[in-house]
XYZ file of C-alpha atoms in Angstrom:
473
model
C 114.637 45.515 92.139
C 117.625 44.865 89.863
C 120.509 47.276 89.305
C 119.226 47.964 85.764
C 115.794 48.964 87.095
C 117.317 51.320 89.627
C 119.455 52.867 86.898
C 116.415 53.351 84.623
C 114.465 55.062 87.403
C 117.371 57.382 88.187
C 117.724 58.320 84.528
C 113.977 58.924 84.237
C 113.964 61.186 87.309
C 116.960 63.139 86.015
C 115.262 63.610 82.649
C 112.111 64.843 84.420
C 114.103 67.298 86.517
C 115.991 68.625 83.505
C 112.808 69.176 81.508
C 111.055 71.089 84.295
C 114.118 73.163 85.188
C 114.828 73.813 81.534
C 111.273 74.993 81.009
C 111.374 77.373 83.983
C 114.863 78.654 83.153
C 113.746 79.266 79.584
C 110.897 81.435 80.815
C 113.254 83.359 83.082
C 115.858 83.786 80.357
C 113.263 85.040 77.895
C 111.948 87.591 80.397
C 115.508 88.707 81.207
C 116.336 89.017 77.527
C 113.270 91.190 76.943
C 114.129 93.444 79.881
C 117.782 93.934 79.024
C 117.174 94.479 75.326
C 115.347 97.744 75.931
C 117.184 100.887 74.859
C 116.268 104.504 75.667
C 112.472 104.387 75.929
C 109.955 106.416 73.931
C 108.305 109.405 75.642
C 105.160 108.671 77.628
C 101.940 110.711 77.589
C 99.297 110.037 80.249
C 95.848 111.552 79.548
C 92.916 111.479 81.973
C 89.318 112.228 81.045
C 87.711 112.821 84.428
C 84.642 110.729 85.279
C 84.840 108.393 82.258
C 82.812 105.423 83.482
C 84.005 102.130 82.016
C 80.695 101.074 80.489
C 80.468 104.298 78.456
C 82.664 102.389 76.006
C 79.796 99.969 75.346
C 76.913 102.407 75.645
C 78.109 105.160 73.336
C 79.692 105.401 69.904
C 83.309 106.577 70.204
C 85.056 105.925 66.868
C 88.318 107.714 67.651
C 88.839 105.961 70.960
C 87.819 102.647 69.401
C 90.383 103.151 66.624
C 93.075 103.968 69.197
C 92.681 100.848 71.287
C 92.083 98.613 68.264
C 95.684 99.446 67.352
C 96.835 99.039 70.938
C 95.395 97.652 74.156
C 92.203 98.051 76.159
C 91.598 97.310 79.830
C 87.819 97.236 80.063
C 87.655 98.065 83.781
C 90.102 99.511 86.279
C 89.480 98.896 89.955
C 90.320 102.300 91.366
C 91.016 103.365 94.954
C 88.616 104.331 97.711
C 87.274 106.962 97.965
C 86.391 107.110 94.282
C 86.952 110.848 94.041
C 89.019 112.932 91.618
C 91.951 114.018 93.767
C 92.632 110.701 95.546
C 92.515 108.691 92.325
C 94.551 111.063 90.216
C 97.274 111.034 92.840
C 97.097 107.226 92.966
C 97.621 107.034 89.201
C 100.941 108.907 89.412
C 102.180 107.394 92.698
C 100.851 103.828 92.640
C 99.627 104.261 96.211
C 96.316 103.790 97.953
C 94.782 106.929 99.446
C 95.819 105.975 102.981
C 99.435 105.858 101.775
C 99.653 109.060 99.729
C 97.481 111.148 102.060
C 95.068 112.739 99.567
C 92.022 111.081 101.059
C 89.087 113.115 99.793
C 87.931 116.403 98.316
C 87.699 117.894 101.806
C 90.117 116.945 104.584
C 91.194 117.956 108.055
C 94.688 117.292 109.388
C 94.618 116.888 113.197
C 98.360 117.488 113.528
C 98.617 120.792 111.648
C 94.957 121.736 112.317
C 94.661 122.658 108.636
C 91.683 122.184 106.332
C 91.900 121.076 102.690
C 89.478 122.071 99.935
C 89.802 121.402 96.207
C 89.578 125.159 95.708
C 92.472 125.680 98.135
C 94.844 122.792 97.531
C 98.318 124.197 96.919
C 99.773 123.761 100.403
C 102.679 121.293 99.909
C 101.949 119.686 103.276
C 98.972 117.795 101.863
C 100.880 116.330 98.917
C 104.280 115.553 100.402
C 103.479 112.120 101.829
C 104.183 110.756 98.327
C 106.177 111.615 95.223
C 104.440 111.706 91.823
C 106.051 110.318 88.698
C 106.695 113.771 87.210
C 109.189 114.277 90.063
C 110.626 110.753 90.239
C 111.437 110.848 86.518
C 113.561 113.963 87.073
C 116.021 111.787 88.987
C 116.579 109.726 85.828
C 117.656 112.858 83.976
C 114.330 113.342 82.193
C 112.340 116.490 81.574
C 108.704 116.192 82.642
C 105.421 118.061 82.232
C 102.031 118.094 83.938
C 99.069 120.098 82.676
C 96.180 120.755 85.082
C 96.716 117.384 86.786
C 95.673 117.521 90.461
C 98.743 118.462 92.485
C 100.881 119.355 89.489
C 101.058 123.062 90.362
C 102.188 122.309 93.923
C 105.817 122.407 95.032
C 106.142 118.884 96.410
C 109.321 118.172 98.376
C 110.722 121.440 96.996
C 110.273 120.398 93.342
C 107.837 120.702 90.453
C 107.685 119.180 86.990
C 109.914 120.864 84.410
C 106.781 122.368 82.830
C 103.386 122.895 84.463
C 100.435 125.278 84.490
C 98.405 126.565 87.440
C 94.926 125.091 87.135
C 92.603 127.080 84.872
C 89.418 125.426 83.608
C 89.123 128.057 80.864
C 92.162 126.655 79.026
C 90.809 124.458 76.237
C 91.847 120.881 75.578
C 93.435 121.979 72.300
C 95.562 124.595 74.080
C 96.651 122.125 76.737
C 97.500 119.525 74.103
C 99.510 121.962 71.989
C 101.743 122.824 74.923
C 102.270 119.164 75.750
C 103.309 118.188 72.218
C 105.692 121.161 72.009
C 107.289 120.119 75.286
C 107.656 116.513 74.115
C 109.267 117.654 70.880
C 111.728 119.914 72.665
C 113.839 122.533 70.922
C 117.432 123.567 70.357
C 117.736 124.872 73.916
C 116.533 121.783 75.796
C 115.512 118.185 75.068
C 111.899 117.123 74.962
C 110.075 115.851 78.013
C 109.954 112.097 78.557
C 106.838 112.043 80.718
C 103.782 114.272 80.454
C 100.424 114.116 82.259
C 97.371 115.872 80.795
C 94.007 116.325 82.526
C 90.557 117.154 81.098
C 87.377 117.795 83.112
C 84.848 115.923 80.970
C 82.734 113.806 81.005
C 82.742 114.335 84.798
C 81.051 117.741 84.639
C 78.243 116.471 82.439
C 77.845 113.353 84.554
C 77.287 115.485 87.651
C 74.817 117.826 85.943
C 72.711 115.313 84.049
C 73.485 111.912 85.563
C 74.976 108.968 83.646
C 71.513 107.630 82.758
C 70.708 110.714 80.671
C 71.606 109.173 77.344
C 71.125 112.328 75.263
C 73.299 114.559 77.444
C 76.020 111.962 77.949
C 76.143 111.140 74.243
C 76.878 114.796 73.547
C 79.532 114.990 76.269
C 81.233 111.801 75.137
C 81.217 112.900 71.501
C 83.242 115.925 72.616
C 85.593 113.645 74.526
C 85.991 111.411 71.493
C 86.602 114.461 69.294
C 89.389 115.465 71.693
C 90.910 111.992 71.397
C 90.774 112.393 67.624
C 92.447 115.790 68.008
C 95.152 114.179 70.158
C 95.960 111.563 67.529
C 95.898 114.148 64.735
C 98.293 116.380 66.653
C 100.666 113.501 67.282
C 100.566 112.662 63.578
C 101.108 116.301 62.550
C 104.144 116.653 64.795
C 105.638 113.314 63.776
C 105.209 111.867 67.262
C 102.619 109.258 66.319
C 104.199 105.835 66.568
C 107.125 107.251 68.540
C 105.379 108.027 71.804
C 103.464 105.776 74.181
C 99.986 107.107 74.988
C 97.859 106.022 77.956
C 94.262 107.238 78.090
C 92.402 106.593 81.307
C 90.215 108.119 84.002
C 89.909 108.427 87.762
C 86.429 107.085 88.494
C 82.974 106.416 87.109
C 79.577 107.917 87.915
C 76.331 106.772 89.546
C 72.806 108.080 88.984
C 71.312 109.882 91.987
C 67.749 110.844 92.812
C 65.720 113.040 95.158
C 64.046 109.824 96.312
C 67.392 108.580 97.622
C 68.413 111.151 100.231
C 69.921 110.426 103.652
C 69.477 113.308 106.107
C 72.008 113.267 108.941
C 70.124 115.785 111.049
C 67.134 113.453 111.153
C 69.305 111.164 113.253
C 71.711 113.443 115.084
C 71.709 117.098 116.101
C 74.569 118.980 114.330
C 75.944 120.132 117.709
C 77.089 116.559 118.263
C 79.604 116.463 115.429
C 81.903 118.499 113.165
C 81.486 117.658 109.502
C 84.687 117.356 107.462
C 83.344 115.872 104.229
C 79.800 115.024 103.168
C 78.713 112.750 100.351
C 78.741 109.913 99.386
C 81.419 109.284 102.021
C 80.861 111.552 104.987
C 83.717 112.142 107.429
C 82.972 113.616 110.843
C 84.494 114.303 114.237
C 82.247 113.524 117.232
C 81.947 116.404 119.714
C 80.406 114.331 122.514
C 80.518 110.673 123.519
C 81.956 109.009 120.403
C 80.478 105.586 121.179
C 76.988 107.005 121.616
C 77.240 109.052 118.421
C 78.516 106.068 116.465
C 75.679 103.932 117.821
C 73.124 106.484 116.621
C 74.726 106.846 113.182
C 75.061 103.094 112.698
C 71.255 102.869 112.918
C 70.535 106.101 111.071
C 69.648 104.738 107.630
C 69.554 101.288 106.053
C 71.356 102.628 102.947
C 74.275 104.094 104.895
C 77.036 102.188 106.705
C 78.917 103.746 109.616
C 82.506 102.825 110.484
C 84.779 103.847 113.301
C 88.257 104.449 111.966
C 89.906 101.263 113.225
C 87.071 99.096 111.850
C 87.153 100.352 108.254
C 87.458 97.194 106.094
C 91.003 96.269 105.087
C 89.994 95.949 101.440
C 89.304 99.704 101.267
C 92.886 100.610 102.293
C 91.484 103.648 104.032
C 92.418 103.364 107.671
C 96.117 103.971 108.214
C 96.424 107.729 107.982
C 95.971 110.438 110.581
C 93.702 112.363 108.189
C 91.044 109.640 108.295
C 88.402 110.958 110.681
C 87.107 109.026 113.731
C 83.813 108.138 111.990
C 83.084 107.756 108.291
C 79.684 107.107 106.716
C 79.445 105.338 103.355
C 76.262 105.667 101.313
C 74.996 102.838 99.127
C 75.268 103.295 95.379
C 73.067 106.137 94.136
C 72.227 107.448 97.606
C 73.196 110.969 98.688
C 74.079 112.092 102.218
C 72.914 115.604 103.122
C 72.516 117.316 106.456
C 68.945 118.486 106.006
C 66.280 119.489 103.482
C 65.169 117.922 100.224
C 67.626 119.353 97.703
C 69.652 116.917 95.638
C 73.071 118.525 95.020
C 73.955 116.482 91.887
C 72.100 114.150 89.529
C 75.262 112.086 89.164
C 77.920 111.425 91.769
C 80.969 109.305 92.600
C 82.973 108.461 95.674
C 81.129 105.225 96.460
C 82.664 101.830 97.244
C 85.387 101.083 94.714
C 84.110 97.514 94.212
C 81.075 98.888 92.324
C 81.310 98.607 88.508
C 79.696 102.048 88.173
C 82.760 103.538 89.897
C 85.287 101.865 87.601
C 87.133 103.733 84.840
C 89.046 102.140 81.934
C 92.488 102.187 80.319
C 93.393 102.354 76.638
C 96.956 102.581 75.357
C 98.855 102.656 72.104
C 102.415 103.161 70.987
C 105.588 101.249 70.135
C 105.767 99.520 73.525
C 102.236 98.109 73.501
C 100.693 95.052 71.938
C 98.218 95.518 69.095
C 94.584 94.514 69.331
C 94.892 93.174 72.873
C 92.040 93.329 75.388
C 91.811 92.309 79.009
C 88.938 92.569 81.430
C 90.472 94.222 84.492
C 93.468 95.764 86.214
C 94.134 97.631 89.456
C 94.624 101.366 88.932
C 97.654 101.332 91.263
C 99.310 98.981 88.741
C 99.507 101.777 86.171
C 102.328 103.481 88.088
C 104.782 100.535 87.978
C 103.790 100.052 84.331
C 104.714 103.651 83.531
C 107.979 103.376 85.462
C 108.795 100.272 83.435
C 107.991 102.054 80.176
C 110.331 104.906 81.132
C 113.019 102.702 82.705
C 112.593 104.757 85.879
C 113.163 103.058 89.251
C 109.778 103.242 91.002
C 109.268 104.606 94.478
C 107.667 102.161 96.967
C 104.092 101.616 95.860
C 101.023 99.399 96.236
C 100.964 98.269 92.620
C 102.559 95.428 90.697
C 103.786 94.909 87.157
C 102.702 91.265 87.201
C 99.420 91.642 85.301
C 100.135 94.945 83.541
C 103.136 93.316 81.845
C 100.664 91.511 79.585
C 99.914 94.806 77.841
C 103.471 95.154 76.517
C 104.697 94.052 73.104
C 108.169 92.944 74.232
C 107.006 90.917 77.207
C 106.070 87.265 77.301
C 102.868 87.162 79.273
C 102.560 83.779 80.913
C 99.180 82.642 82.082
C 100.133 81.220 85.492
C 97.310 78.624 85.635
C 98.290 77.486 82.135
C 101.987 77.266 83.015
C 101.211 75.345 86.201
C 98.944 73.052 84.206
C 101.720 72.375 81.666
C 104.265 71.613 84.379
C 101.821 69.327 86.185
C 101.027 67.648 82.873
C 104.715 66.984 82.195
C 105.113 65.597 85.709
C 102.108 63.299 85.255
C 103.356 61.989 81.901
C 106.831 61.288 83.221
C 105.468 59.764 86.414
C 103.263 57.487 84.305
C 106.287 56.453 82.253
C 108.166 55.655 85.454
C 105.307 53.475 86.726
C 105.048 51.683 83.374
C 108.782 50.972 83.376
C 108.490 49.522 86.884
C 105.538 47.328 85.894
C 107.306 46.008 82.810
C 110.437 45.308 84.812
C 108.387 43.511 87.485
C 106.629 41.329 84.927
C 109.905 40.272 83.419
C 111.384 39.438 86.809
C 108.264 37.483 87.963
C 107.816 35.292 84.863
C 108.076 31.392 84.757
C 111.261 30.095 86.321
C 113.267 27.003 85.402
C 112.231 23.881 87.374
C 114.227 23.286 90.544
C 113.794 20.335 92.888
C 112.854 21.287 96.399
C 115.433 20.143 98.883
C 114.045 18.781 102.188
C 116.176 18.578 105.266
C 115.434 15.265 107.046
C 116.674 16.683 110.347
C 114.006 19.410 110.374
C 111.921 18.701 113.509
C 109.730 21.732 113.054
C 107.513 20.322 110.323
C 104.069 21.775 111.096
C 102.338 18.776 109.427
C 103.428 16.575 112.268
C 101.761 18.665 114.964
């Protein structure tokens, strides 16, 4: 290879390296520019409509919600945390943690260290909630005022603090009354600035889903019309107060809903006498403490019913993130979708229920958002619910506490972020490499052809003293 060929190859390689590095540095610089350009953020309002199953968006007419996300973003399905119950998932939304990490594992719990019992009707003991810190407390450290209205855990003194404004839970307080307080707190007054983060909870369509089941089209249409009317009321109130367009609004839920039936009952006492265990929680994820030989009891329960799966604590699948907490009981039983675990009898407690495996689409909620920080008319198919917490921290410029979420995919929802499709970026880089590699090969081939062309005639010189001529052998 000549010196010119070597020089050409070196120049080609350097050009290739500069292009790739320039491309990657440009992406990094653009992302850094977007992050550093942000000034004091707009206030953030998080609203949860309990039990809003993701496919309700397709099954029922909801003009106000449709108008909201048509001007903002829609995540069609959120993969929530196991168990798919109200308290665990609402605490995951504001902490970014799986249930095993924040400690609110179910509607009914037993703590073997303190020997205390937890019920949703008796939930204000700070011990249960203090394994994690919700956003309405974390934001206080950034100098913000915060508010939480009826959100699970919001009326509890967690690590000796509460939100700036909160109400003890009272189901009789209407959505309109809750909303009015929230907007007044966001606006602030002459005495104190407005809150920067507010969380608002509403009980429907969960209540109707339990009573009638999600397959009751007539009943659920009525319930979801009321929900949609409340969303319309929310947007009207924001417009009336001048907050519309100046506040970021996230509307989401904690879980979905599955249809149950009296033909799909699992009776524990048909398999095991109640003297053999202490029941902590029942359906559709039962948690129990064996009172006799644990291996024998587990063996019986594992064969109890073909639509129920039994797990000992240390064998709970990793994907459920439901093993590493002392409040997880020695044995849990998980019913298949639509099946109900009872102890005895034939009574179906609810026509609709949730709590099932969080991989089931029927358990998934949704996310819609609008406001100055969000893209317009953007839709995506899925997101993890634990990713909402780092998204909210980013929107508020609040340093997040350690969490199980990531901003990687949620960043695509934001107007000031460049959302790179990783497979596309990798494909572009590989394409550039292939093109430049091809050019390098072509240059080599052309150089080789030039160097191997016809040469000027030269007479072959023969040494007469060469005794090694093979023709003479």
